[in-house]
Amino acid sequence: LADILLLDQFTRNMFRDTPKAFAGDAAARALAEELVASGKDQALSPFMRWFAYLPFEHSEALTDQVRAVALFTCLLDDAPPGHEPAFASALDYAKRHHEVIAQFGRFPHRNAILGRESTESERLFLQQPGSSF
């Protein structure tokens, strides 16, 4: 879990608004996959699992987005008493990420940072309030 946090969260915050922010994504996703495939994620607390599943949510692969929604759905079922609203919000966030990838095949808000050309539909989307994560 510590390695996932370093690769997924630290890079996002230390290198925000630069391509380096996403440099650890593939490695974090591979570690998350290994953790889930082994079933070892189930030994973690729900709060720890939340962070362990974020690499799937941060992925631009639709299959990973589907997986993120499934994992966060299960996580909501395991939410500690009194924390259900936070876990419901996490599931909603995963669903919103999924919708963007289903529509565009990538996160348009990363385009400028990664030097990618935005399509007209992506430009229109980015003008909407709350379109960036």
Short mmCIF file of C-alpha atoms in Angstrom, two decimals:
data_model
loop_
_atom_site.label_atom_id
_atom_site.label_comp_id
_atom_site.label_asym_id
_atom_site.label_seq_id
_atom_site.Cartn_x
_atom_site.Cartn_y
_atom_site.Cartn_z
CA LEU A 1 0.00 0.00 0.00
CA ALA A 2 2.84 2.39 0.81
CA ASP A 3 4.30 1.96 -2.67
CA ILE A 4 0.89 2.59 -4.25
CA LEU A 5 0.53 5.79 -2.23
CA LEU A 6 3.99 6.98 -3.23
CA LEU A 7 3.47 6.27 -6.91
CA ASP A 8 -0.16 7.38 -7.19
CA GLN A 9 -0.64 10.16 -4.66
CA PHE A 10 2.76 11.68 -3.98
CA THR A 11 3.54 12.21 -7.66
CA ARG A 12 0.14 13.82 -8.24
CA ASN A 13 0.70 16.31 -5.46
CA MET A 14 4.43 16.93 -5.75
CA PHE A 15 4.36 17.44 -9.52
CA ARG A 16 0.85 18.84 -9.96
CA ASP A 17 0.21 20.40 -13.39
CA THR A 18 3.26 18.72 -14.94
CA PRO A 19 3.60 15.44 -16.86
CA LYS A 20 5.53 14.03 -13.89
CA ALA A 21 2.26 14.02 -11.93
CA PHE A 22 1.25 10.91 -13.88
CA ALA A 23 4.68 9.28 -14.10
CA GLY A 24 3.91 6.70 -11.42
CA ASP A 25 0.48 5.72 -12.71
CA ALA A 26 1.42 2.53 -14.57
CA ALA A 27 3.51 1.20 -11.68
CA ALA A 28 0.84 2.13 -9.11
CA ARG A 29 -1.82 0.43 -11.22
CA ALA A 30 0.32 -2.73 -11.53
CA LEU A 31 0.77 -2.85 -7.75
CA ALA A 32 -2.95 -2.31 -7.20
CA GLU A 33 -3.70 -5.11 -9.65
CA GLU A 34 -1.33 -7.43 -7.81
CA LEU A 35 -2.90 -6.53 -4.46
CA VAL A 36 -6.47 -7.12 -5.67
CA ALA A 37 -5.64 -10.28 -7.65
CA SER A 38 -3.98 -11.81 -4.60
CA GLY A 39 -6.96 -10.95 -2.39
CA LYS A 40 -4.64 -9.19 0.04
CA ASP A 41 -6.64 -5.99 -0.32
CA GLN A 42 -9.36 -7.66 1.77
CA ALA A 43 -7.02 -7.68 4.78
CA LEU A 44 -6.82 -3.87 4.66
CA SER A 45 -9.21 -1.53 6.40
CA PRO A 46 -11.82 0.10 4.16
CA PHE A 47 -9.94 3.42 4.38
CA MET A 48 -6.72 1.75 3.23
CA ARG A 49 -8.53 -0.05 0.42
CA TRP A 50 -9.86 3.31 -0.76
CA PHE A 51 -6.30 4.43 -1.51
CA ALA A 52 -5.34 1.03 -2.91
CA TYR A 53 -8.11 1.28 -5.52
CA LEU A 54 -7.38 4.83 -6.72
CA PRO A 55 -4.92 3.74 -9.44
CA PHE A 56 -7.83 2.06 -11.26
CA GLU A 57 -9.82 5.29 -11.02
CA HIS A 58 -6.87 7.32 -12.30
CA SER A 59 -6.36 5.04 -15.31
CA GLU A 60 -7.47 6.09 -18.78
CA ALA A 61 -8.37 2.47 -19.64
CA LEU A 62 -12.12 1.82 -19.67
CA THR A 63 -11.64 -1.67 -18.20
CA ASP A 64 -9.88 -0.11 -15.21
CA GLN A 65 -12.74 2.37 -14.81
CA VAL A 66 -15.27 -0.46 -14.77
CA ARG A 67 -13.14 -2.17 -12.15
CA ALA A 68 -12.87 0.99 -10.07
CA VAL A 69 -16.65 1.35 -9.96
CA ALA A 70 -17.02 -2.31 -8.94
CA LEU A 71 -14.35 -2.01 -6.23
CA PHE A 72 -15.78 1.21 -4.82
CA THR A 73 -19.27 -0.35 -4.85
CA CYS A 74 -17.97 -3.20 -2.68
CA LEU A 75 -16.11 -0.71 -0.55
CA LEU A 76 -19.33 1.18 0.17
CA ASP A 77 -20.83 -2.09 1.41
CA ASP A 78 -17.90 -2.38 3.85
CA ALA A 79 -17.96 1.25 4.99
CA PRO A 80 -17.46 1.66 8.73
CA PRO A 81 -20.60 2.78 10.57
CA GLY A 82 -21.02 6.52 10.33
CA HIS A 83 -18.70 6.82 7.32
CA GLU A 84 -21.16 5.71 4.66
CA PRO A 85 -21.54 9.23 3.19
CA ALA A 86 -17.80 9.51 2.56
CA PHE A 87 -17.69 6.10 0.89
CA ALA A 88 -20.80 6.93 -1.16
CA SER A 89 -19.01 10.07 -2.32
CA ALA A 90 -15.97 7.97 -3.29
CA LEU A 91 -18.22 5.71 -5.36
CA ASP A 92 -19.83 8.72 -7.02
CA TYR A 93 -16.39 10.07 -7.88
CA ALA A 94 -15.42 6.71 -9.41
CA LYS A 95 -18.61 6.76 -11.48
CA ARG A 96 -17.82 10.29 -12.71
CA HIS A 97 -14.32 9.19 -13.75
CA HIS A 98 -15.84 6.22 -15.58
CA GLU A 99 -18.28 8.47 -17.44
CA VAL A 100 -15.46 10.71 -18.70
CA ILE A 101 -13.39 7.78 -19.96
CA ALA A 102 -16.47 6.16 -21.52
CA GLN A 103 -17.19 9.40 -23.37
CA PHE A 104 -13.68 10.50 -24.39
CA GLY A 105 -11.33 7.54 -23.89
CA ARG A 106 -9.08 9.79 -21.80
CA PHE A 107 -9.24 12.56 -19.23
CA PRO A 108 -9.50 15.80 -21.21
CA HIS A 109 -8.24 17.87 -18.27
CA ARG A 110 -4.85 16.16 -18.69
CA ASN A 111 -4.49 17.13 -22.34
CA ALA A 112 -2.77 20.48 -21.87
CA ILE A 113 -0.43 19.08 -19.21
CA LEU A 114 0.53 16.11 -21.38
CA GLY A 115 0.79 18.11 -24.60
CA ARG A 116 -2.23 16.43 -26.18
CA GLU A 117 -4.51 18.23 -28.60
CA SER A 118 -8.08 18.50 -27.33
CA THR A 119 -10.99 17.72 -29.61
CA GLU A 120 -13.82 20.22 -29.97
CA SER A 121 -16.08 18.06 -27.78
CA GLU A 122 -13.35 17.90 -25.12
CA ARG A 123 -12.93 21.69 -25.21
CA LEU A 124 -16.67 22.13 -24.72
CA PHE A 125 -16.65 19.61 -21.89
CA LEU A 126 -13.76 21.40 -20.15
CA GLN A 127 -15.77 24.63 -20.11
CA GLN A 128 -18.37 22.99 -17.86
CA PRO A 129 -18.07 23.61 -14.11
CA GLY A 130 -16.67 20.58 -12.30
CA SER A 131 -15.29 18.94 -15.43
CA SER A 132 -11.80 18.55 -13.97
CA PHE A 133 -10.86 16.33 -11.08
#
